[in-house]
Short mmCIF file of C-alpha atoms in Angstrom, two decimals:
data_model
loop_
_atom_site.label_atom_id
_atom_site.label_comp_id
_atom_site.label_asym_id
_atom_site.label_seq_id
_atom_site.Cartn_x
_atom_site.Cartn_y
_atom_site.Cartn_z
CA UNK A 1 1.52 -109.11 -18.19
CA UNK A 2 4.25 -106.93 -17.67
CA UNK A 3 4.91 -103.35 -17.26
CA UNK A 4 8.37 -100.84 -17.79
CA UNK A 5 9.22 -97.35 -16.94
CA UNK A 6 12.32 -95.14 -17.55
CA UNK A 7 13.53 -93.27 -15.09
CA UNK A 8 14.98 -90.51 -15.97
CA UNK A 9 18.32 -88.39 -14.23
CA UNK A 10 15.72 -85.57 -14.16
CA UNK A 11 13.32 -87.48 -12.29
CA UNK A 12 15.60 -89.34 -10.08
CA UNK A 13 16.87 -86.03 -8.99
CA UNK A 14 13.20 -84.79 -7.91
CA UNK A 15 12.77 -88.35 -6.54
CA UNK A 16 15.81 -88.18 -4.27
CA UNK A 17 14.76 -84.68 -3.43
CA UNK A 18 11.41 -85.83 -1.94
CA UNK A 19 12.68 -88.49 0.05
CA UNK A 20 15.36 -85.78 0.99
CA UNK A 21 12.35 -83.47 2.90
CA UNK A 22 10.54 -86.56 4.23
CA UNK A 23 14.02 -87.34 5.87
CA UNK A 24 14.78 -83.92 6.81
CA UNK A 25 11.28 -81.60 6.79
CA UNK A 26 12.13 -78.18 6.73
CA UNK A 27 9.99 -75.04 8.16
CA UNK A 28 8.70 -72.82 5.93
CA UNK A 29 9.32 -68.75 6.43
CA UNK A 30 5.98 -66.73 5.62
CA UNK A 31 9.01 -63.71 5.78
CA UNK A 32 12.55 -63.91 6.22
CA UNK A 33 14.46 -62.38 8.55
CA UNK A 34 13.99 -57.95 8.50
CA UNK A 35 15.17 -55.41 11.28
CA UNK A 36 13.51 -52.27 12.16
CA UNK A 37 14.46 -48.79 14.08
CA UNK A 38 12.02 -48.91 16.94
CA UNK A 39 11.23 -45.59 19.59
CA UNK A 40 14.47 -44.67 21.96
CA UNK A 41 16.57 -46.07 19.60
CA UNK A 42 15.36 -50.05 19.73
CA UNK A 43 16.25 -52.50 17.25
CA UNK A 44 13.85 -55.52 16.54
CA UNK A 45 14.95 -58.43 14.36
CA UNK A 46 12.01 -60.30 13.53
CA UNK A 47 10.93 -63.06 11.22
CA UNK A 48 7.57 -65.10 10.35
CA UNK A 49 7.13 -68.80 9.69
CA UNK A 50 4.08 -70.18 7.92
CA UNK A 51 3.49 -72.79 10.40
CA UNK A 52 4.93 -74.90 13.03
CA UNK A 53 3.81 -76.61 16.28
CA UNK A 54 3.76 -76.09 20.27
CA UNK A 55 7.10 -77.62 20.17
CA UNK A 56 8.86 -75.40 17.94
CA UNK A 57 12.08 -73.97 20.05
CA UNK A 58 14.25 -71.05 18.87
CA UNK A 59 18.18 -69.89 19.13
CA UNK A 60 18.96 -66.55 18.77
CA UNK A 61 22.44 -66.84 17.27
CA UNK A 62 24.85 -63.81 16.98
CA UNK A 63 28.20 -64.75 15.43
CA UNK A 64 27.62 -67.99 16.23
CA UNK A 65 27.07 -67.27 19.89
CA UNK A 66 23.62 -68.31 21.07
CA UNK A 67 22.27 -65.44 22.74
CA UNK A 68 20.37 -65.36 26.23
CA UNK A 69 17.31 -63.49 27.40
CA UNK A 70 19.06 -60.17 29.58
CA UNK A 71 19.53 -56.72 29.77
CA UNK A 72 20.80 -56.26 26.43
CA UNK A 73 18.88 -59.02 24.80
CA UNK A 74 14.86 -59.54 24.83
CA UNK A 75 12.97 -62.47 23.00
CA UNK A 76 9.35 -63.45 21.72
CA UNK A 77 7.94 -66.23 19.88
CA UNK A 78 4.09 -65.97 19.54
CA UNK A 79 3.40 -68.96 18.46
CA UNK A 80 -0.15 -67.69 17.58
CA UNK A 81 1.08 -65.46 14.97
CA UNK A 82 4.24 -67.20 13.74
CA UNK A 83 5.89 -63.70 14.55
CA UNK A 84 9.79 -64.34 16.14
CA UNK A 85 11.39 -61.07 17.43
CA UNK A 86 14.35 -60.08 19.28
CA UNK A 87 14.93 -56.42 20.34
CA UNK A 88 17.97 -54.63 21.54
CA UNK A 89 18.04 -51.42 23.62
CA UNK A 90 20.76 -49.87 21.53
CA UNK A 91 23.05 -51.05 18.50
CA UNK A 92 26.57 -50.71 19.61
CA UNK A 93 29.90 -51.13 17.58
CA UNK A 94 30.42 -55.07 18.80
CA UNK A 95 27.14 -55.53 17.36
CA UNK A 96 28.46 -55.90 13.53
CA UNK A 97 27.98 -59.29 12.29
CA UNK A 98 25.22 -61.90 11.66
CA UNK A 99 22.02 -62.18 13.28
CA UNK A 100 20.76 -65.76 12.82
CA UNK A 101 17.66 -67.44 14.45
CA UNK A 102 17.75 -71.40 14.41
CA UNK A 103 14.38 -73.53 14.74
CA UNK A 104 13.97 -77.30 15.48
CA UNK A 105 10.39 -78.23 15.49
CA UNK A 106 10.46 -82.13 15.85
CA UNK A 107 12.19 -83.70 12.95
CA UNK A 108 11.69 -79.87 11.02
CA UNK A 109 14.57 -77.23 10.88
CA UNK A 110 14.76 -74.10 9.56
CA UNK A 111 17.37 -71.40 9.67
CA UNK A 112 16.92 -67.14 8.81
CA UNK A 113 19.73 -64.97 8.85
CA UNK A 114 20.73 -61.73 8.24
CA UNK A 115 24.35 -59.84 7.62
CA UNK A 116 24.31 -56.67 9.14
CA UNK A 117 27.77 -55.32 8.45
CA UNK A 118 29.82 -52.10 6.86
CA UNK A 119 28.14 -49.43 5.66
CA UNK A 120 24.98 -50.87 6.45
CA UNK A 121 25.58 -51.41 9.91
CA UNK A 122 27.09 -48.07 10.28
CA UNK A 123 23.87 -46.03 9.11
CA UNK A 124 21.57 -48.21 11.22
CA UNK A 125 23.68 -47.62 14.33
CA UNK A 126 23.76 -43.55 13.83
CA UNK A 127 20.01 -43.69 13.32
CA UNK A 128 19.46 -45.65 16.40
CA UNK A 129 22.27 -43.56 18.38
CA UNK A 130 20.43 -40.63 17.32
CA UNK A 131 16.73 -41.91 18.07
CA UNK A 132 18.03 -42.66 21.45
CA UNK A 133 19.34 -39.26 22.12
CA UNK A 134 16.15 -37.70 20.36
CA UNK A 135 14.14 -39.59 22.86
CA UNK A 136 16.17 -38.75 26.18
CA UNK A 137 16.00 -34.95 24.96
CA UNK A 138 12.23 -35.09 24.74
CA UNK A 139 11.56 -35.86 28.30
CA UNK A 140 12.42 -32.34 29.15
CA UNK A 141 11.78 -29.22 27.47
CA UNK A 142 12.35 -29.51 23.68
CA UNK A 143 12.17 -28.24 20.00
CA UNK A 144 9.34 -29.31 18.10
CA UNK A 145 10.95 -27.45 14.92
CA UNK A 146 14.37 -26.25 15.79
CA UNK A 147 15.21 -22.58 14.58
CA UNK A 148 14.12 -21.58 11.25
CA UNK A 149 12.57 -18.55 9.69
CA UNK A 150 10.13 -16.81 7.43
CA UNK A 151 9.81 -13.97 5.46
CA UNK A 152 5.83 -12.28 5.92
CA UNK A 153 3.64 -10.72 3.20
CA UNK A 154 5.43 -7.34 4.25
CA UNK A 155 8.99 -8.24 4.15
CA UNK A 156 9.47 -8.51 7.52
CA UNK A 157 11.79 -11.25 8.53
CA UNK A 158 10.97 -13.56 11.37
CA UNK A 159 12.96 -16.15 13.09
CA UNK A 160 10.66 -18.66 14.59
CA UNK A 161 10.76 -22.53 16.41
CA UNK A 162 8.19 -24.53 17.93
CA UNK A 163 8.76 -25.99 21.29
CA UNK A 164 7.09 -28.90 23.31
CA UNK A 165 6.80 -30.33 26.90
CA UNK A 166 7.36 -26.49 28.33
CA UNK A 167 6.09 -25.93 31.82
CA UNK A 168 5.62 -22.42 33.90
CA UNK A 169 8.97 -22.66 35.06
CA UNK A 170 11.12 -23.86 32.09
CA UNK A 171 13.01 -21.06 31.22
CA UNK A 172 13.68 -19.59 27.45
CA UNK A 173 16.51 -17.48 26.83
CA UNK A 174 16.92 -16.04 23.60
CA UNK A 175 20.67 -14.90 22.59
CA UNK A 176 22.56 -13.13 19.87
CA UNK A 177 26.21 -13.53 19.43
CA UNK A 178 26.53 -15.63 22.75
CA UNK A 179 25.10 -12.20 24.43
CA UNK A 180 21.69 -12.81 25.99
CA UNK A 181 18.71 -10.32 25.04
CA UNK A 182 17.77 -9.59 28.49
CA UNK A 183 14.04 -8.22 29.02
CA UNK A 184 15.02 -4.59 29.46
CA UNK A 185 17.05 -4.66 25.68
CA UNK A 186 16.11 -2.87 23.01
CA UNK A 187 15.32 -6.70 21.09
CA UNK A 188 13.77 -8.18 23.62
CA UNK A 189 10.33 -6.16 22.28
CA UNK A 190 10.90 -8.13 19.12
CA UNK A 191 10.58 -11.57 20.75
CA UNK A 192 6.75 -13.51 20.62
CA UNK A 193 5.19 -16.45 22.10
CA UNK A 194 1.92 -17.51 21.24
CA UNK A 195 1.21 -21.05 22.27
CA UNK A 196 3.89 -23.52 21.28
CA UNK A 197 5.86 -20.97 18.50
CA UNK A 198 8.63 -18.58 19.38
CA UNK A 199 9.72 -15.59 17.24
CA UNK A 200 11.91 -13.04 16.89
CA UNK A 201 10.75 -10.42 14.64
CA UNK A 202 13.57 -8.70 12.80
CA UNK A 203 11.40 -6.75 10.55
CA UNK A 204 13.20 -4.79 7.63
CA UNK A 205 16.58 -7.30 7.71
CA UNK A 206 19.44 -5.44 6.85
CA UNK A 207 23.77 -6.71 7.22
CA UNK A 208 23.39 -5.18 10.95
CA UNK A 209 20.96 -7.93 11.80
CA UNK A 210 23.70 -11.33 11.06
CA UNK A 211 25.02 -12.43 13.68
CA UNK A 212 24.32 -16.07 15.17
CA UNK A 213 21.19 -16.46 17.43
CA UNK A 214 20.27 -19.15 19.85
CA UNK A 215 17.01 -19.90 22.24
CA UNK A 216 17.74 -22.08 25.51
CA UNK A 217 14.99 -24.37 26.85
CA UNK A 218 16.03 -25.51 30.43
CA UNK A 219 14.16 -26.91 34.01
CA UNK A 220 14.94 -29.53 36.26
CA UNK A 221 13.91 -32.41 33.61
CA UNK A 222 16.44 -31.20 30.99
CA UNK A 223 17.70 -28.63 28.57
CA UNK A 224 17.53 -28.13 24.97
CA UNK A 225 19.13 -25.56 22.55
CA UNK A 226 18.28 -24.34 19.12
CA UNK A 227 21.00 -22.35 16.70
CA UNK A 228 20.57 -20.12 13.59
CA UNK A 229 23.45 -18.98 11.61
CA UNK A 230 22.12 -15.45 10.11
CA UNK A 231 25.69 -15.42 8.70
CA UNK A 232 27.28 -16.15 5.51
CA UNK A 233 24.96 -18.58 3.69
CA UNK A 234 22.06 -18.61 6.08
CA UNK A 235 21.64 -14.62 5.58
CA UNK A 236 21.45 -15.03 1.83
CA UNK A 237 19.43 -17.71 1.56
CA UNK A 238 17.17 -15.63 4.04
CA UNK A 239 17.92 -12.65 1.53
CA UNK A 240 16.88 -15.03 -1.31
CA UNK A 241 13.65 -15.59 -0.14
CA UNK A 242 12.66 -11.69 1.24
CA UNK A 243 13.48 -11.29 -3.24
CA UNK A 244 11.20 -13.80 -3.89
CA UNK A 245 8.59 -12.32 -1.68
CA UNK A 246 9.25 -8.34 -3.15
CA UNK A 247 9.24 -9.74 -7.07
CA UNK A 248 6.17 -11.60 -6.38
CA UNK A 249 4.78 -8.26 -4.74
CA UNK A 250 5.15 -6.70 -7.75
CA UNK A 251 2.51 -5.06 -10.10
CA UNK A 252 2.11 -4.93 -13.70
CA UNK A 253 4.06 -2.18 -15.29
CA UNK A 254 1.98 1.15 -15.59
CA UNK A 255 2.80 4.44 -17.33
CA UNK A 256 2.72 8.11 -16.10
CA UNK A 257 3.70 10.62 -18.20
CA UNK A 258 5.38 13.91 -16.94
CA UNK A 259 6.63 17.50 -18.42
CA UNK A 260 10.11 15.93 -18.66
CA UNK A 261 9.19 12.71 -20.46
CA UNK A 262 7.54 8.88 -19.88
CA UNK A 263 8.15 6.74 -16.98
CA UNK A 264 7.17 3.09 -16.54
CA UNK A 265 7.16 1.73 -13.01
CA UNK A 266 6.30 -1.23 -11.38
CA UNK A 267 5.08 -0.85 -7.58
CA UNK A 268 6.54 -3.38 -4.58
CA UNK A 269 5.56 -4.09 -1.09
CA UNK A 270 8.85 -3.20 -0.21
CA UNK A 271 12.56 -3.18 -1.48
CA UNK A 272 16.05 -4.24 -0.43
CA UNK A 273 18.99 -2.44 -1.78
CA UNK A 274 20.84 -5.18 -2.49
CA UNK A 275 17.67 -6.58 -4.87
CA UNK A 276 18.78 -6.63 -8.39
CA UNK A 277 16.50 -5.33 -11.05
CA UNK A 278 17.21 -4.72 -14.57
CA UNK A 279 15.27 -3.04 -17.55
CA UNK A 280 14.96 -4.35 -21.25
CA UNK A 281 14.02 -2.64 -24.18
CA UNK A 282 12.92 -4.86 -27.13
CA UNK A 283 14.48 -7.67 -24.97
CA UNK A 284 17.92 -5.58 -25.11
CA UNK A 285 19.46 -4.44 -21.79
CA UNK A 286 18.62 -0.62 -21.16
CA UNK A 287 22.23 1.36 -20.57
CA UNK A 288 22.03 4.05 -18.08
CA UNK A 289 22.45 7.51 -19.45
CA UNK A 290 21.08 11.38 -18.93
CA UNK A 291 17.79 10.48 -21.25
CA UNK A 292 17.42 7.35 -20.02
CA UNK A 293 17.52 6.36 -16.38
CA UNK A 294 16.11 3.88 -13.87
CA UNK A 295 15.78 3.82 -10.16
CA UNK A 296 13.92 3.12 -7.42
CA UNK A 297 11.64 5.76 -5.17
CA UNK A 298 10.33 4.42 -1.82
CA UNK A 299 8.04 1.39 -3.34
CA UNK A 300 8.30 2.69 -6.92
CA UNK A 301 10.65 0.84 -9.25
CA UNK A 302 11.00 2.77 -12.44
CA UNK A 303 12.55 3.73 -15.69
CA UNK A 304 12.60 7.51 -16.85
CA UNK A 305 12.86 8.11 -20.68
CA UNK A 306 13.08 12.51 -21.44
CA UNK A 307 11.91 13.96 -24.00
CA UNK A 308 10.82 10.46 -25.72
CA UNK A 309 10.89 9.86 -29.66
CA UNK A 310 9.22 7.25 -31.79
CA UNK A 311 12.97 5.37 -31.40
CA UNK A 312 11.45 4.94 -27.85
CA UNK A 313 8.10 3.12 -29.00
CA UNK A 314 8.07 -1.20 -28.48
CA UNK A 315 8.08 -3.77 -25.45
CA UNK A 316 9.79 -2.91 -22.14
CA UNK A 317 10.34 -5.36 -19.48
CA UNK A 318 11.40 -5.23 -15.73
CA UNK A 319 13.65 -8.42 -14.29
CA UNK A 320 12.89 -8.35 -10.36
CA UNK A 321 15.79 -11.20 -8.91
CA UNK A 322 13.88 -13.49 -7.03
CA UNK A 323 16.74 -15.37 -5.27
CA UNK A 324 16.73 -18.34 -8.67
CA UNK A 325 15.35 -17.23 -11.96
CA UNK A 326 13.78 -13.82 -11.66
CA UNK A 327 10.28 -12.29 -12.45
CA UNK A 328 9.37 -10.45 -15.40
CA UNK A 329 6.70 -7.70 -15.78
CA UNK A 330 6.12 -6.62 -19.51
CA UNK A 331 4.39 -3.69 -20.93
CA UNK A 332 4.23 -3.19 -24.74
CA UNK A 333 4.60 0.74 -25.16
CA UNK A 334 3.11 1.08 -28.59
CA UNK A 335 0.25 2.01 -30.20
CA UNK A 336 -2.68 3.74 -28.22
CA UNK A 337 -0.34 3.42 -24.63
CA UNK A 338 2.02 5.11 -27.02
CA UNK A 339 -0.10 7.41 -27.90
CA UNK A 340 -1.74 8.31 -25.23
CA UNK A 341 1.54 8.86 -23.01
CA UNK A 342 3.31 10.99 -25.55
CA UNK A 343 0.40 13.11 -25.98
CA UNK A 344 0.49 13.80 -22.13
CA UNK A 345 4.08 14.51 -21.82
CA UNK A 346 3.55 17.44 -24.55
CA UNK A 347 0.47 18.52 -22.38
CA UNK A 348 2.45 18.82 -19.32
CA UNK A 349 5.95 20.11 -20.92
CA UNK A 350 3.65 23.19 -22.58
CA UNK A 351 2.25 23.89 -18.68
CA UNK A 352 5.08 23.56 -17.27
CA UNK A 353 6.82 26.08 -19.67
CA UNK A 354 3.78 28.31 -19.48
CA UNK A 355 4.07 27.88 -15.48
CA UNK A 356 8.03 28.91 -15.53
CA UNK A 357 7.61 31.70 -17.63
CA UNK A 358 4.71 33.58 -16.59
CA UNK A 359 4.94 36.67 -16.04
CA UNK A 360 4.50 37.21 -12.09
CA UNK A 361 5.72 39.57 -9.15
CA UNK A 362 8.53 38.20 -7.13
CA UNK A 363 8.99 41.27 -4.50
CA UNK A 364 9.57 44.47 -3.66
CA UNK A 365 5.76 45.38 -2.64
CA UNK A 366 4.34 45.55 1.29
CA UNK A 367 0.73 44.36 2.00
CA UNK A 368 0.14 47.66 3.66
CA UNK A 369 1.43 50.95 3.68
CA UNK A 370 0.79 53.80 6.34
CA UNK A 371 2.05 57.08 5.28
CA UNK A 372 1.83 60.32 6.41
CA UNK A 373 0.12 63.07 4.59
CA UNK A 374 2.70 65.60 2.82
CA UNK A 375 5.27 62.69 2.74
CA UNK A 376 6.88 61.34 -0.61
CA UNK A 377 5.83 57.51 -1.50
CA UNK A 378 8.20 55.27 -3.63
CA UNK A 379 7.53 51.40 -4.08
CA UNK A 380 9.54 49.13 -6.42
CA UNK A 381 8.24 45.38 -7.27
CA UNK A 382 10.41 42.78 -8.89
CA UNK A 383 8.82 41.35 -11.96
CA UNK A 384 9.81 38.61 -13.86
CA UNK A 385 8.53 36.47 -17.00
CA UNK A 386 10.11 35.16 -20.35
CA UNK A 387 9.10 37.26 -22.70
CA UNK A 388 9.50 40.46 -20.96
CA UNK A 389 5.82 41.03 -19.27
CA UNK A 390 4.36 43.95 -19.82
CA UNK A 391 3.66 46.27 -16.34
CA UNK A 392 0.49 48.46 -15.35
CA UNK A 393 -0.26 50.15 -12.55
CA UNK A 394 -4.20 50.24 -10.61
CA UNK A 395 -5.66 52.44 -7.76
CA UNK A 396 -9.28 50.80 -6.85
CA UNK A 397 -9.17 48.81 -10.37
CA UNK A 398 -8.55 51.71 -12.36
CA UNK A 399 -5.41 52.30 -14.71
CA UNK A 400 -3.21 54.70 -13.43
CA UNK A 401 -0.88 56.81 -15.77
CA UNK A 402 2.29 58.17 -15.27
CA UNK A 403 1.57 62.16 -14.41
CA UNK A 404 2.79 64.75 -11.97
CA UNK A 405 0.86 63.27 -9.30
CA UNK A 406 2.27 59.87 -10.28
CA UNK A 407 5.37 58.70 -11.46
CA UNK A 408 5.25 55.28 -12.83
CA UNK A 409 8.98 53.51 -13.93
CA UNK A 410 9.98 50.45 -16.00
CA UNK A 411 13.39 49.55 -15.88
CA UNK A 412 15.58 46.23 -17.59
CA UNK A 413 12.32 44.47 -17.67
CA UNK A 414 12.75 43.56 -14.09
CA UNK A 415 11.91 46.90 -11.90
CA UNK A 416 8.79 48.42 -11.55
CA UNK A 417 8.11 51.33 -9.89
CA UNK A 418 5.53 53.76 -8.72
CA UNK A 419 6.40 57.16 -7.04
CA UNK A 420 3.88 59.41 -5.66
CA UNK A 421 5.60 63.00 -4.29
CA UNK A 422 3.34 64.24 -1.95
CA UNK A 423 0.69 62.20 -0.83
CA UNK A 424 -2.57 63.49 0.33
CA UNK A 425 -5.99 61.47 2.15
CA UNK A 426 -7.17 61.23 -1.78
CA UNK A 427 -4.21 58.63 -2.36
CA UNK A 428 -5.82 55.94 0.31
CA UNK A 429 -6.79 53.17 -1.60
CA UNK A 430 -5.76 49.90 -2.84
CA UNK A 431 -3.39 49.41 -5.39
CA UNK A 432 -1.94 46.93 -8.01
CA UNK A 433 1.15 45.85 -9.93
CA UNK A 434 -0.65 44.25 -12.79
CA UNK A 435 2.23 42.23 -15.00
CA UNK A 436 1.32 40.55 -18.55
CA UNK A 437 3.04 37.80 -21.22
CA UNK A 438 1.83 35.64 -23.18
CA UNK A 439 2.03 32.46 -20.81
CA UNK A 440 -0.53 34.65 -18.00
CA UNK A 441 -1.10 37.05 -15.76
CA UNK A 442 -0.61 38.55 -11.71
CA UNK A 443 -1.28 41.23 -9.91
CA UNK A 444 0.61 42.27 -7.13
CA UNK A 445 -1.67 44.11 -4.30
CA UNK A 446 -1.34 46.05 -1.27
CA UNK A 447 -3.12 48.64 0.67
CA UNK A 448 -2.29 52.78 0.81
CA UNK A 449 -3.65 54.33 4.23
CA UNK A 450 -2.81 57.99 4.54
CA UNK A 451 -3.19 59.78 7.53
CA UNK A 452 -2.65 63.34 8.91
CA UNK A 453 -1.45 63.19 12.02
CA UNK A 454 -3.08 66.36 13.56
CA UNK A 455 -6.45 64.88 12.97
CA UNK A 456 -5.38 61.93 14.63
CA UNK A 457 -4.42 63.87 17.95
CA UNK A 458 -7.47 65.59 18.03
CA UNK A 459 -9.50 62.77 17.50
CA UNK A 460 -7.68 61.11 20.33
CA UNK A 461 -8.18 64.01 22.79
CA UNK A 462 -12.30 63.86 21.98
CA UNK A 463 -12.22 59.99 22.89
CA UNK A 464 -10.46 61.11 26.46
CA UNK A 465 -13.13 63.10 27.36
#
């Protein structure tokens, strides 16, 4: 009986391999070797091997310099976990190279490395240079959130940070172009604390306001400072977002008509003069001119169009800048909205008309006249009224005529007169300047009191006794 088998250079190889790890066992890594950024700035290498035994020793290997447990240098192996870690207090520039931990567990070996060089390394050691100095800084008095700000529901502009560790006695200085705002300035009733946020309320920002501000944190267990640059781009950017708030504020365009036209406005919380706004008719960029203007009137942006026509009818939109794209309110004047408002305006332009040329009494007459008896009486009143009004003249509501008794005048349409030559008790009473067109009517009154002054003495001497 005999037997054969062909062996393969395929299987010779995985046969020569196998005798390869029973000569030399390697240990397996559940994880090869990672780093991470610890707290203060720490760096741990660390690494994880499936399984070895009690006997398992380690070399921490930098540059091929086995490394020793010390200041700068601290090891672990928990044996429990398979977890090997080395942590450094800081990464400094003599730390670029390879990081390499060696195992020997019996006959077993096993090697993890890792290159930490160039760019790489460079990153890591600013983040852990900077974690380091974040931490120191934190013992004392610090910024949670460093200077920033925000722009309220009203447009007012705040400047605002969020500090940490503060005690009674830390102090907080707030400063504006390197000049402190000391507590008996003008600004120093715009600055807030309420628990761990300080502000500075600016309210209505305007160019007077840039400048660069600063808050100082210091005690005895350190200092901290916090800068914003309300200059150059940080005021526009602060700018851009006070636009987005006021176009956001904005309301849907409404209509009002008046005796000089239509005007479509659109009401905001509040507006910046350097806020750009722009008007389209039929999508078409509205140019200024004497019919058609736009401007803005406290909170009221609006667009004025006198004495519309039916050229004027269609869809008019208002572009609010909101510090990107802009926000657009449209109102579609056509139709009933068309209707409606046009009808209005020729409402109010008749009244208004009718109210300028009424006829009325602009001056000339007293409220009250005291004459004496046997004296002459002349009064003029200025009338005026397109067309001409047409004048009469009353004495206790009735018509008076031009007589002897009394003379009665109408000159250039403007001058109306009444004369009376001698006046006697009879001509006590209350008068009127009555004027007439066909847009309405006045009257302009005023009290005659005649008296004869030798009746007056006597009654005089009768109340002395």
């Amino acid at each position: 009986m005999s037997s054969s088998y062909t062996l393969t250079e395929e299987g010779l190889n995985r046969l020569l391999d196998i005798s390869h790890d029973k000569k030399f066992p390697v240990i397996p890594f559940k994880h090869e070797m990672g780093i991470e950024l610890l707290e203060k700035g720490r760096v741990r290498l660390w690494t994880q091997v499936e399984k070895s035994t009690s006997a398992c020793q380690v070399d921490y290997v930098f540059n091929n310099t086995i490394l020793t447990q010390g200041k700068k240098y601290s090891m672990n192996f928990d044996q429990s976990t398979g977890i090997i870690e080395m942590f450094m207090d800081s990464l400094e520039i003599t730390d670029e190279g390879t990081f390499t931990f060696n195992l020997v567990d019996g006959k077993a070996t096993g090697t993890t490395s890792l290159v930490l060089i160039g760019d790489e390394f460079r990153e890591l050691q600013k983040k852990s240079e900077f974690e380091r100095a974040e931490w120191i800084r934190k013992q004392g008095p610090h910024f949670v959130e460093y200077l920033g700000f925000a722009v309220t529901a009203e447009c007012d502009v705040l400047l605002k940070c969020k500090i940490g560790n503060v005690r009674p006695e830390t102090e907080i200085i707030w400063s504006k172009d390197n000049i402190e705002i000391a507590g008996d300035d003008e600004d120093a009733q715009k600055i807030g604390r309420e628990d761990g946020e300080l502000t500075f309320n600016i309210g209505k920002i305007s160019k007077k306001d840039a400048g660069i501000y600063d808050v100082f944190l210091k005690d005895e267990r350190g200092k901290d400072k916090s800068t914003f640059y309300l200059t150059d781009e940080g005021y526009q950017a602060v700018l851009n977002e006070l636009f987005r708030v006021i176009a956001n504020s904005s309301s849907e365009i409404q209509v009002l008509s008046t005796e000089h036209g239509i005007i479509l406005y659109s009401t905001v919380t509040y507006y910046h003069e350097d806020q750009r706004i722009g008007w389209l008719h039929k999508d078409a960029k509205i140019a200024a001119s004497e019919r058609v203007k736009s401007g803005v009137t406290d909170e009221r942006l609006w667009l004025q169009i006198n004495e519309p026509t039916e050229k004027d009818k269609g869809k008019y939109t208002i572009d609010l800048f909101d510090g990107k794209d802009g926000i657009r309110r449209v109102f579609d004047l056509s139709g009933q909205a068309w209707e409606d408002a046009f009808e209005e305006f020729q409402r109010l332009k008749a009244a208004a008309i009718a109210e300028r040329n009424r006829a009325r009494v602009i001056g000339g007459l007293p409220d009250v006249v005291a004459i004496q008896e046997g004296k002459s009486l002349n009064l003029t009143g200025n009338v005026w009224g397109d067309p001409v009004p047409e004048v009469s003249w009353t004495k206790n509501d009735k018509e008076l005529v031009s007589d002897d008794h009394y003379k009665l005048t109408y000159e250039h349409g403007k001058f109306a007169s009444i004369t009376i030559a001698t006046v006697t008790e009879a001509d006590s009473g209350k008068y009127a300047l009555l004027v007439k067109n066909k847009y309405g009517t006045e009257a302009g009154a005023f009290t005659v009191s005649v008296y004869n002054p030798e009746e007056q003495e006597s009654k005089e001497e009768k109340k002395g006794q």
